XYZ file of C-alpha atoms in Angstrom:
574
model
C 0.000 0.000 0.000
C 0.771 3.903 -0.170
C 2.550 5.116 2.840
C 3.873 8.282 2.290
C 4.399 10.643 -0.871
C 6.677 13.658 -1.014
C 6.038 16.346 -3.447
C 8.214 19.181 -4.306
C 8.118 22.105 -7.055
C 5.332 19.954 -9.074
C 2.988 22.178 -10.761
C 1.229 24.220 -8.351
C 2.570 22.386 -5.388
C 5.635 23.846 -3.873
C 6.259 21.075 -0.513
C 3.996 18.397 0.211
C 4.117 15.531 2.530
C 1.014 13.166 3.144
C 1.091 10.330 5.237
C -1.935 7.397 3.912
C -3.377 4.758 6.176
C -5.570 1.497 5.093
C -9.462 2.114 4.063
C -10.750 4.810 1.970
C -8.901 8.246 1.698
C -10.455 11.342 -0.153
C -9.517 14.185 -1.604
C -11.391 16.640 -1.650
C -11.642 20.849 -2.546
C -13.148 23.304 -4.866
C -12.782 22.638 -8.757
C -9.515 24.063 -9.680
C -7.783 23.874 -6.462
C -5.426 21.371 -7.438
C -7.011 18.058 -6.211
C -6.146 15.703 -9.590
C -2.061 17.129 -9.042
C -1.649 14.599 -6.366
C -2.727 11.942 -8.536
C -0.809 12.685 -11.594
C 2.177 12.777 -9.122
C 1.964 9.232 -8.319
C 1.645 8.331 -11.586
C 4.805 10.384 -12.320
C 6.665 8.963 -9.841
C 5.698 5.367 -10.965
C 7.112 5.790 -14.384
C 4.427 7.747 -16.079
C 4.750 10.841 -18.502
C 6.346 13.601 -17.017
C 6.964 16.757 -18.455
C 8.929 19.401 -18.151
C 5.890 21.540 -18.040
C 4.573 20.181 -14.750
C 8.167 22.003 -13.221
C 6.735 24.730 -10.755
C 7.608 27.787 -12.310
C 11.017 29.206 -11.138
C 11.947 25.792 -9.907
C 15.308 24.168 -11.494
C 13.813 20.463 -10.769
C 10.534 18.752 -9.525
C 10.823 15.450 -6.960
C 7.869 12.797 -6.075
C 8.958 10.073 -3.699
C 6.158 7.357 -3.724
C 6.750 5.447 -0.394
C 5.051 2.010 -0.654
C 4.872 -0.705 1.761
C 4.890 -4.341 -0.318
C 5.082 -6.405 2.622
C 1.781 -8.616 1.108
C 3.232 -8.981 -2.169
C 5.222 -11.756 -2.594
C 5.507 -11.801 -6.118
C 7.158 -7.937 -5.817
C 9.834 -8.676 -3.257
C 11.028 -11.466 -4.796
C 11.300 -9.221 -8.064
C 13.142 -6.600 -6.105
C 15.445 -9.428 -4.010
C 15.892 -10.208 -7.743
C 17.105 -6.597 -8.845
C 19.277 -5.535 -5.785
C 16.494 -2.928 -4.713
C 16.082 -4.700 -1.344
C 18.200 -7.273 0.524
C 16.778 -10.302 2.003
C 15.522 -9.468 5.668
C 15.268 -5.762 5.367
C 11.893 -3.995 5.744
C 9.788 -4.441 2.551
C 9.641 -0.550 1.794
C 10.524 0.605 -1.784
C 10.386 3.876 -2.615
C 9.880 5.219 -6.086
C 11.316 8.274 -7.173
C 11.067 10.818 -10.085
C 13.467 13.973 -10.777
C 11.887 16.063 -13.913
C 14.431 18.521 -14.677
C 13.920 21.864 -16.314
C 15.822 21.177 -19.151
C 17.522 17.829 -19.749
C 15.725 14.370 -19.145
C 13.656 12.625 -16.242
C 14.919 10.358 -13.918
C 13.568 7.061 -12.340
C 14.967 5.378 -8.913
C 13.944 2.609 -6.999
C 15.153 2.832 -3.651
C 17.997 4.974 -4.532
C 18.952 2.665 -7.353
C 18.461 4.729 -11.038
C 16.338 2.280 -13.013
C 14.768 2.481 -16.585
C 11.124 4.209 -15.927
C 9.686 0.729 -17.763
C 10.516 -0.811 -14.395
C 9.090 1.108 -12.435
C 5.882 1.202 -14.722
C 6.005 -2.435 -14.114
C 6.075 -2.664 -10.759
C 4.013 0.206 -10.601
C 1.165 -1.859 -11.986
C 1.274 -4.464 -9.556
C 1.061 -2.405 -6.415
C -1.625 0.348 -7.616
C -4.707 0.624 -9.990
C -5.277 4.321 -11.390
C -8.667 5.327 -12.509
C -8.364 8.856 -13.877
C -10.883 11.065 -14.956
C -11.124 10.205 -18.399
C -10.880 6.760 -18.128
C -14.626 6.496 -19.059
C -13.196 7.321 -22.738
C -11.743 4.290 -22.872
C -15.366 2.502 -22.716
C -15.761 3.776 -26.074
C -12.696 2.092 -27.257
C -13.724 -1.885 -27.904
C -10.273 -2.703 -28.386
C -9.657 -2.046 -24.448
C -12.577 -4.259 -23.049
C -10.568 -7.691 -23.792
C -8.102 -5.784 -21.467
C -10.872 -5.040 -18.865
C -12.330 -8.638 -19.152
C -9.048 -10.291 -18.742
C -7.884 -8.237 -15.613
C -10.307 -10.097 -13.843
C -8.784 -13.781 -14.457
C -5.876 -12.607 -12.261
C -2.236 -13.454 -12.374
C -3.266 -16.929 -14.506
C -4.612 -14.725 -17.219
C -1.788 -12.090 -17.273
C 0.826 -14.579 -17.485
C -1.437 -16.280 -20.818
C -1.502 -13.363 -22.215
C 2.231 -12.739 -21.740
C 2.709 -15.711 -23.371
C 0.548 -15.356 -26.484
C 2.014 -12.230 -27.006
C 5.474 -13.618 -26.979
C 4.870 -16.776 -29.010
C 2.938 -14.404 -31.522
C 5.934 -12.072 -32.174
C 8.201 -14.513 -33.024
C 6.056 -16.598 -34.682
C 5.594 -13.455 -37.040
C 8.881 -13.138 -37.298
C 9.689 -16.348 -38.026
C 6.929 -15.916 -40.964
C 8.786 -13.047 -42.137
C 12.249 -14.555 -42.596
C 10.623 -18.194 -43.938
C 8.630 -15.462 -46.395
C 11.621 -13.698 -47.452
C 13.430 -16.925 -48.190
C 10.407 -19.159 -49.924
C 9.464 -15.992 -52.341
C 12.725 -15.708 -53.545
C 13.269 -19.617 -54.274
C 13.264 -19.398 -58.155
C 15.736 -16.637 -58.046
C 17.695 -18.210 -55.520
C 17.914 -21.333 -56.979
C 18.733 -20.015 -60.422
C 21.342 -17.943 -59.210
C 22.772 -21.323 -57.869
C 22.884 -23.012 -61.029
C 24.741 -19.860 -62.536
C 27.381 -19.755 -59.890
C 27.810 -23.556 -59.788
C 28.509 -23.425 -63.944
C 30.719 -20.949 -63.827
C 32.916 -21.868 -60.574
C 32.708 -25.745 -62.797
C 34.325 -23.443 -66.104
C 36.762 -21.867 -63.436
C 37.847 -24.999 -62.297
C 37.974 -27.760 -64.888
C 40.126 -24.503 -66.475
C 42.768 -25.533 -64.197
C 44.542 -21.720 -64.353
C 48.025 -21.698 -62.514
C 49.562 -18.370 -61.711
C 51.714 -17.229 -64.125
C 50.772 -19.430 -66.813
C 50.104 -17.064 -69.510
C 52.867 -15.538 -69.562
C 54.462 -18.609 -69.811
C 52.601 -19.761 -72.968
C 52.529 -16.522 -74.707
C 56.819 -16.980 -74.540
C 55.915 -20.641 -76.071
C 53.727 -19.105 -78.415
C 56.393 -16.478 -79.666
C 59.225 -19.192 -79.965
C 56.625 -21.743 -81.995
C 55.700 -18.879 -84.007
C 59.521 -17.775 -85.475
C 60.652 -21.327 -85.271
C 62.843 -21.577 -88.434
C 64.069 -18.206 -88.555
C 65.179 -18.603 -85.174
C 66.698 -21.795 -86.047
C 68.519 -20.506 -88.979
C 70.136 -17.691 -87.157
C 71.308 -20.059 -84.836
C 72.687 -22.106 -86.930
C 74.365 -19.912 -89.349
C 75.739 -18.121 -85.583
C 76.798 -21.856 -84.721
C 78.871 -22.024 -87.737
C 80.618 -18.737 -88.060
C 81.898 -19.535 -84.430
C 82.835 -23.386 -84.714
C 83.224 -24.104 -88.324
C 81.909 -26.146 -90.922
C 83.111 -28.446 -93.685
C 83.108 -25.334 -96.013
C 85.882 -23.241 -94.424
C 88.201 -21.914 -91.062
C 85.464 -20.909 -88.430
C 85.903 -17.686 -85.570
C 87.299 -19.973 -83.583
C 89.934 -21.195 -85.970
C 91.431 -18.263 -86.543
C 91.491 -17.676 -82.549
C 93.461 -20.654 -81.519
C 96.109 -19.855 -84.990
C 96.309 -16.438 -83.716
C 96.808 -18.064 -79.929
C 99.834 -20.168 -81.442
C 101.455 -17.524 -82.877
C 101.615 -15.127 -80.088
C 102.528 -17.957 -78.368
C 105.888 -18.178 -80.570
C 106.105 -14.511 -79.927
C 105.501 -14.701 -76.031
C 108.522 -17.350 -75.518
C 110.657 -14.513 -77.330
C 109.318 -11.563 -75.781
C 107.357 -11.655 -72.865
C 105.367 -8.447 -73.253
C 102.936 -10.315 -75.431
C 101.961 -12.893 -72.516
C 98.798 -11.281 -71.359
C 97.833 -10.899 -75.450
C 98.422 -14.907 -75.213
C 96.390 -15.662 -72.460
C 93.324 -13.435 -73.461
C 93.890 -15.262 -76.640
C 93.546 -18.636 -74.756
C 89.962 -17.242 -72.917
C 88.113 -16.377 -76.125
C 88.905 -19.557 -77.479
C 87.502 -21.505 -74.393
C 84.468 -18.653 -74.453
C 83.897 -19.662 -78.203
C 84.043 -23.455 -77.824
C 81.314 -23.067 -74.560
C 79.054 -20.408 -76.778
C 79.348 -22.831 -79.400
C 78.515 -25.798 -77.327
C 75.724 -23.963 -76.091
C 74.054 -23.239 -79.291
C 74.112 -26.504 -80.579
C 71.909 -28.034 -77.331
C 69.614 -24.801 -78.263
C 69.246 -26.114 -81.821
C 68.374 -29.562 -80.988
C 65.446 -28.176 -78.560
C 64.359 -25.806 -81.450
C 61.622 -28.104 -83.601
C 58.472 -25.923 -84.449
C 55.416 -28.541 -83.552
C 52.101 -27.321 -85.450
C 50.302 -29.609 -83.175
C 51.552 -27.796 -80.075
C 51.259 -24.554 -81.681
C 47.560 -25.246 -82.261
C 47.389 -26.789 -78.596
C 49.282 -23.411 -77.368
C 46.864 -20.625 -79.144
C 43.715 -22.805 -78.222
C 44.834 -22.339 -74.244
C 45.423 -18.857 -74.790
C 42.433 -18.264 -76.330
C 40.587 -20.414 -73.201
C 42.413 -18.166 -70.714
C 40.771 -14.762 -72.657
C 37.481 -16.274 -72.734
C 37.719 -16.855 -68.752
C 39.088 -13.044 -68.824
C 36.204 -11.267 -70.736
C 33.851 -13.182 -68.687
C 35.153 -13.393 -64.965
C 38.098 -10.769 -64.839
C 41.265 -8.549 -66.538
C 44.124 -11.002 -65.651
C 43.956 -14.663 -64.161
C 44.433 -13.175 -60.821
C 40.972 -11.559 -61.112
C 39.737 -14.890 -62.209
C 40.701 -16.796 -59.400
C 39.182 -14.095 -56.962
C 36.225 -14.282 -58.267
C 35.923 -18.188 -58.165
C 37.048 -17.677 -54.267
C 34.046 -15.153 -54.194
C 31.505 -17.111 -55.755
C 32.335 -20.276 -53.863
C 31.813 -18.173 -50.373
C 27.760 -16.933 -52.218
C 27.390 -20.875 -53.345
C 28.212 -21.423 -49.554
C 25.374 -19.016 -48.290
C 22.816 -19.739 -50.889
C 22.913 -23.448 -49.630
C 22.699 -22.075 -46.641
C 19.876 -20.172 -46.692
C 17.667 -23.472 -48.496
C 19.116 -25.210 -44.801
C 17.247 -22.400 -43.195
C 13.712 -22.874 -45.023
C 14.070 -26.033 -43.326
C 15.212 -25.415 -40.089
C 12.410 -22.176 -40.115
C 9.400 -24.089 -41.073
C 10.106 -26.663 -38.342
C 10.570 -23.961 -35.827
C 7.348 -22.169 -37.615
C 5.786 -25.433 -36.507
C 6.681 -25.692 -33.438
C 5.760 -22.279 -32.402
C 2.157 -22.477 -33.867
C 1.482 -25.198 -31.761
C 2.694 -23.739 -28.794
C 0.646 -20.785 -29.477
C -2.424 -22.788 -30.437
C -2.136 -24.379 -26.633
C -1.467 -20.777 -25.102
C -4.247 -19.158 -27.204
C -6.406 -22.302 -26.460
C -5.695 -22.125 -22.806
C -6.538 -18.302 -22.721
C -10.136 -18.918 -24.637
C -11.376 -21.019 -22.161
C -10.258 -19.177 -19.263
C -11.585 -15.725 -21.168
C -15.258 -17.126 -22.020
C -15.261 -18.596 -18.498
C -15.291 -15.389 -16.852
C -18.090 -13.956 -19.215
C -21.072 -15.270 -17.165
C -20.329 -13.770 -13.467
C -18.919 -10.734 -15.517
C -22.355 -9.723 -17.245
C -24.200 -10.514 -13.857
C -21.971 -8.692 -11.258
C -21.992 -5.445 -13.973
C -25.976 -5.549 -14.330
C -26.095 -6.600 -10.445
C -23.898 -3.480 -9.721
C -25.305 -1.085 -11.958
C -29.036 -1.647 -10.447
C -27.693 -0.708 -7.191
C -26.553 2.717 -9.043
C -30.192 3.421 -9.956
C -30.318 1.309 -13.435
C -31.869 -1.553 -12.321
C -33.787 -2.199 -15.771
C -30.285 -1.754 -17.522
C -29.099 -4.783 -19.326
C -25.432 -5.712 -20.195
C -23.612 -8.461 -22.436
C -20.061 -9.251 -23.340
C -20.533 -9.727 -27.144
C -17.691 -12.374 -27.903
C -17.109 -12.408 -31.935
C -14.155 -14.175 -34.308
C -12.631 -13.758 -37.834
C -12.407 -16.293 -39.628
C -9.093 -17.764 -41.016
C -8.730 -21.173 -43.295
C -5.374 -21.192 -41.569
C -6.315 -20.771 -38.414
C -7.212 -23.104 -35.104
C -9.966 -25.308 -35.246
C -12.168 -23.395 -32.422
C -15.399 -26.156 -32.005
C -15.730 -26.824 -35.718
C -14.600 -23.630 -37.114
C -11.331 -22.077 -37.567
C -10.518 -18.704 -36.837
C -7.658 -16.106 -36.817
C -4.600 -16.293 -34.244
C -3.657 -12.902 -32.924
C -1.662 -11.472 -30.147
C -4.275 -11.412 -27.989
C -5.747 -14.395 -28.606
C -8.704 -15.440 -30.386
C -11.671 -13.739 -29.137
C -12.923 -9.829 -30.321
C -14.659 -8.832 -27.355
C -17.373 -5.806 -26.802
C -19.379 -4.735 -24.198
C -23.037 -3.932 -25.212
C -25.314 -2.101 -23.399
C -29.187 -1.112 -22.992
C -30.233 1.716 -20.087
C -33.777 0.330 -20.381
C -35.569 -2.154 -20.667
C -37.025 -3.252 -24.047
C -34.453 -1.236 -25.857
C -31.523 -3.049 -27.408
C -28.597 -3.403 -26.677
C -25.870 -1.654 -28.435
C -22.319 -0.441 -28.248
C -20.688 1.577 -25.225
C -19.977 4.186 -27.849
C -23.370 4.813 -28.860
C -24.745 5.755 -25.313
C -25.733 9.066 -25.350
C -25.928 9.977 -21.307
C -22.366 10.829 -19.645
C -23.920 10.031 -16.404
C -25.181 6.537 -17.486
C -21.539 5.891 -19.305
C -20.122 6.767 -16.132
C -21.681 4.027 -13.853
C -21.136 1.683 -16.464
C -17.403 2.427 -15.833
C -17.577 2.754 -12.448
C -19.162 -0.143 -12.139
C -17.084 -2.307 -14.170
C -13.938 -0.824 -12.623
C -15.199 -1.603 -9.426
C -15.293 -5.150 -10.269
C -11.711 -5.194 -11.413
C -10.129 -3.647 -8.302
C -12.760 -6.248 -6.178
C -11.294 -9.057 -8.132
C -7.966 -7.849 -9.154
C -4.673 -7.945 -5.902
C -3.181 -4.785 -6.711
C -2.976 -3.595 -3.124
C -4.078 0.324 -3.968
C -6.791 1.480 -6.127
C -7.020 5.680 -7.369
C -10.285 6.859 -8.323
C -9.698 10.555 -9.571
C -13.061 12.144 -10.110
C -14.748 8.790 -11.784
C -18.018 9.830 -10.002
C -18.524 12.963 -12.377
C -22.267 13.031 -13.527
C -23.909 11.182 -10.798
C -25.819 12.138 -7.768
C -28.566 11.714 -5.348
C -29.265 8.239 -4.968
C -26.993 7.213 -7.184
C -23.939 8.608 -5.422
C -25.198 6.867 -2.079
C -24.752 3.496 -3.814
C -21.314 4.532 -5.357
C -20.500 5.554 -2.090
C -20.907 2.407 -0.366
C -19.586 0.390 -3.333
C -16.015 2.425 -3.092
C -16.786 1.681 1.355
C -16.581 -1.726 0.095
C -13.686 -2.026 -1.919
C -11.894 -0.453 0.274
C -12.287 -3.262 2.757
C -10.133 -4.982 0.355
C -8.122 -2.558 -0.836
C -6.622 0.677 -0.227
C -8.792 3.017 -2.029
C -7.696 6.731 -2.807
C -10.366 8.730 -4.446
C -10.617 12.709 -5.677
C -14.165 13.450 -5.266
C -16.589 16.299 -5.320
C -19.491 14.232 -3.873
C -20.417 14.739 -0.036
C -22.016 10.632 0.003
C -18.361 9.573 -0.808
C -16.438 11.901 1.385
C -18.533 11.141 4.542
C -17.474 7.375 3.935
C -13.571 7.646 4.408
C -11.302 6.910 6.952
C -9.054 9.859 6.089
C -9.859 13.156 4.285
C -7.732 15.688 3.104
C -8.493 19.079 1.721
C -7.207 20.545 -1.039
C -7.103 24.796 -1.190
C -5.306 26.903 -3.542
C -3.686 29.857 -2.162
C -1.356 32.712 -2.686
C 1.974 33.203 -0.670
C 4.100 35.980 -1.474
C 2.512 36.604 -4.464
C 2.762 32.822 -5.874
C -0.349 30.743 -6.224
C 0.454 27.156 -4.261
C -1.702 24.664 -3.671
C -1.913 22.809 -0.324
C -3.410 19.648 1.091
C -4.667 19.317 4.855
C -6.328 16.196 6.325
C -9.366 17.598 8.209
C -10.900 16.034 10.900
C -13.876 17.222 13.338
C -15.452 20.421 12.811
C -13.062 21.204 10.006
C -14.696 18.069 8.252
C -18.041 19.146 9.075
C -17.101 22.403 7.575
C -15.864 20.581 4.266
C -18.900 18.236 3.842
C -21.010 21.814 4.208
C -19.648 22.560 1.860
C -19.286 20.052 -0.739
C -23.140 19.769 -0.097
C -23.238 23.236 -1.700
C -23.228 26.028 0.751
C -20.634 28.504 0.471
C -21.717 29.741 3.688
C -23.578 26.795 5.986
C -26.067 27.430 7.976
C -26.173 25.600 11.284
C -28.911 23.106 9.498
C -26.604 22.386 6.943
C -23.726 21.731 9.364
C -25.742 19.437 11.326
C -26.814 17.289 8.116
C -23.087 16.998 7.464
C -22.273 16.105 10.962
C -25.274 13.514 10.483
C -23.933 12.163 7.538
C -20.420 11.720 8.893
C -22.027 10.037 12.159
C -24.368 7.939 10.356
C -20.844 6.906 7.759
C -18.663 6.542 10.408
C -21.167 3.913 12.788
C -21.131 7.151 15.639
């Protein structure tokens, strides 16, 4: 439950503290005085929108601290044992806090501990219930009464409809991928067959680095064959000789013997001698040499024609895969890695529509599971709403939970007929309505009255809080457009939630007010020239005063204050 809460420099408020007990605590005060601030505070400081608008003007920062007391919730501690917010044995206090700077972002603490304001939304949830003043709006939306009919199936249904939720987003997702992948099949497949023919061509090629230039040296020597032959030859014979006449190196080793002679006369021409000697041994190795070369020249049309046909293969693989082998080969690396994938990705069509499988059954139990529960609670719903609006002055009113589904070949089989999965579940539900009897029923958003659309609501968020354990429930002005009689029975059917429940409300009816265990007043004021609103609890004659007044006399007469002090006796069993 609410202990405490701590306001500073939000909107009007410039320093509150309010302490809140068990039972059934009002607010109270003239319209415009400030009494919904309080409310929007809590929701602030449980994660809600803040703005930097709600900073009291002049302030650099606005603070709530929500002090909240979670000793009967179980479920709660163990989440915050979970997150380090509270140790094991300590007092089960948490305190929420917001900062909402000027300028720069909100802030969101648990304890002390900065948290992501999603946190402390969901915590939030589970410890109080906040019906604001426009929440009657939200009647007129159908898509929110499956929400209102499944709050009351309780922890059983909110974890179901986790579930569905979950199952149903991946389960779309795995659609979406197995989608992707099916629709582009042809392509894919054809795309294989390319890459596989032309990483085959690559292959069977059998390209070695290098290799062309290689062949186009062949090509050159196959091509000038017999003139290359012939100048070797002739070459061959001008340096060693022939049968025809004295060769080069003749005439060297003659010359050699005669500068011999001349070297054992005169030694001066010994270094002529032995260069002499060299060129002969130089010729005789050329020579040597050349005729090896000549034996290994032999022009080979056959391997010509074997030579051009590879080059021409290697150009072919050029113009079609790269500019130089190197290319080539790249590309055969690349296209192997894309084979890779592609094969791949026709796994995964595999491995997705099993998982698609699996998943669709899972959610067909979940959603299954959730049906039954859902229509289950339909019956006591529709006869606790009509029970509860009769005792709000409607008792010829007439209410139904119209349950409707669309209809999907590919669907589950629902009792013969199969209908759409969503992430809800199955059902479409919407509450119809008739104020009288022997007029039909029709849709929430089609009543005219604000005061009948307003016990509707009332009613059915009575309900929820009576069935729901959220330990604190916030009314903020949910009894606008009823009165008289009618606001007696509201009256006692907030008295009796609140024996449940803690029950805040902001009211503006006297029949409420008179029913609480605590009261506070809200009055707007001016200090030193700044408007400020403030919140008293009044008790005794100040009560008395307050009840006067909400009965509608600025100035009570002592009749008047004795019908308040009546109705406060009469509320409060004195």
């Amino acid at each position: 439950m609410l202990v405490e809460l701590e306001i500073k420099d939000f909107a009007i408020i410039d320093a509150l503290r309010l302490q809140f007990r068990e039972g059934l605590t009002v607010f109270t005060g003239e319209t415009g005085a400030g009494k919904s601030i309080v409310v929007e505070a809590v929701e602030a400081a449980l994660g809600g929108k803040a703005s930097q608008d709600q900073v009291r003007s002049g302030a650099e920062k606005a603070r709530i601290d929500a002090v909240f007391d979670v000793g009967r919730q179980a479920e709660v501690i163990a989440q915050l044992l979970e997150l380090g917010i509270i140790e094991d044995g300590q007092e089960p206090i948490v305190v929420f806090s917001r900062e909402i700077p000027r300028q720069g972002r909100s802030s969101t603490r648990l304890n002390g501990k900065l948290v992501p304001s999603s946190l402390c939304r969901e915590i939030g949830e589970r410890l109080v219930d906040i019906h604001g003043q426009h929440d009657h709006q939200s009647l007129l939306k159908p898509e929110r009464h499956i929400d209102i009919l499944d709050s009351l199936g309780g922890q059983m249904v909110w974890e179901l409809r986790q579930k569905v939720a979950r199952l149903w987003v991946e389960l779309s997702a795995v659609e979406r991928d197995l989608s992707g992948l099916s629709s582009n099949a042809k392509e894919r497949q054809k795309r294989l067959d390319i890459l596989r023919f032309e990483l085959d061509e690559i292959r069977k090629a059998g390209i070695s680095p290098g290799e062309e230039e290689d062949l186009r040296k062949e090509e050159a020597i196959l091509a000038n064959a017999e003139r290359l032959r012939t100048a070797v030859a002739h070459c061959y014979s001008l340096i060693y000789g022939d049968s025809v006449g004295r060769s080069a190196y003749d005439l060297v080793v003659e010359a050699r013997r005669d500068l011999e002679v001349a070297a054992s006369v005169d030694e001066g021409f010994l270094p002529l001698y032995k260069d002499l000697s060299e060129a002969s041994l130089v010729l005789q190795e050329a020579a040597s040499a050349m005729r090896k070369r000549l034996e290994t020249i032999d022009f080979s049309a056959e391997r010509a024609d074997q030579v051009r046909q590879r080059i021409d293969t290697l150009k072919a693989l050029k113009r079609k895969y790269g500019g130089t082998l190197e290319e080539v080969l790249a590309y055969a690396d690349s296209i192997t890695e894309e084979i890779r994938s592609l094969e791949e990705a026709t796994e995964n069509i595999d491995a997705l529509a099993k998982k698609r499988k699996e998943l669709k059954e899972e959610l067909i139990g979940a959603t299954l599971a959730l049906s039954r529960i859902r229509r289950g609670l339909i019956p006591d719903f529709e006869a606790k709403v009509k029970s509860g609006l009769s005792s709000l002055g409607m008792p010829d009113a007439s209410f139904t939970v119209s349950v409707s589904y669309k209809d999907d070949e590919d669907g589950v089989d629902l009792e013969g007929r199969r209908v759409a999965l969503g992430p809800r579940g199955l059902e479409r539900i919407e509450f119809l309505f008739s104020a009288n009897a022997g007029e039909p029923e029709r849709p929430l958003s089609k009543i005219a009255s604000g005061g009948e659309l307003s016990r509707v609501m009332l009613t059915i968020r009575s309900i929820a809080a009576s069935s729901d354990d959220v330990p604190t429930v916030i009314f903020d002005e949910v009894d606008a457009g009823i009165g008289g009689t009618t606001a007696v029975a509201v009256s006692e059917r907030l008295r009796a939630i609140a024996g449940r429940h803690q029950v805040i409300c902001v009211t503006h009816l006297a029949p409420i007010a008179v029913n609480a265990s605590t009261h506070f007043c809200v009055s707007k004021n001016v200090k030193d020239g700044r408007t400020v609103t403030d919140v008293k609890e009044v008790t005794g004659e100040e009560r008395v005063l307050e009840i006067a007044r909400m009965l509608g006399t600025v100035d009570p007469s002592p009749a008047v204050l004795e019908h308040a002090r009546e109705m406060l006796q009469r509320a409060q069993g004195t």
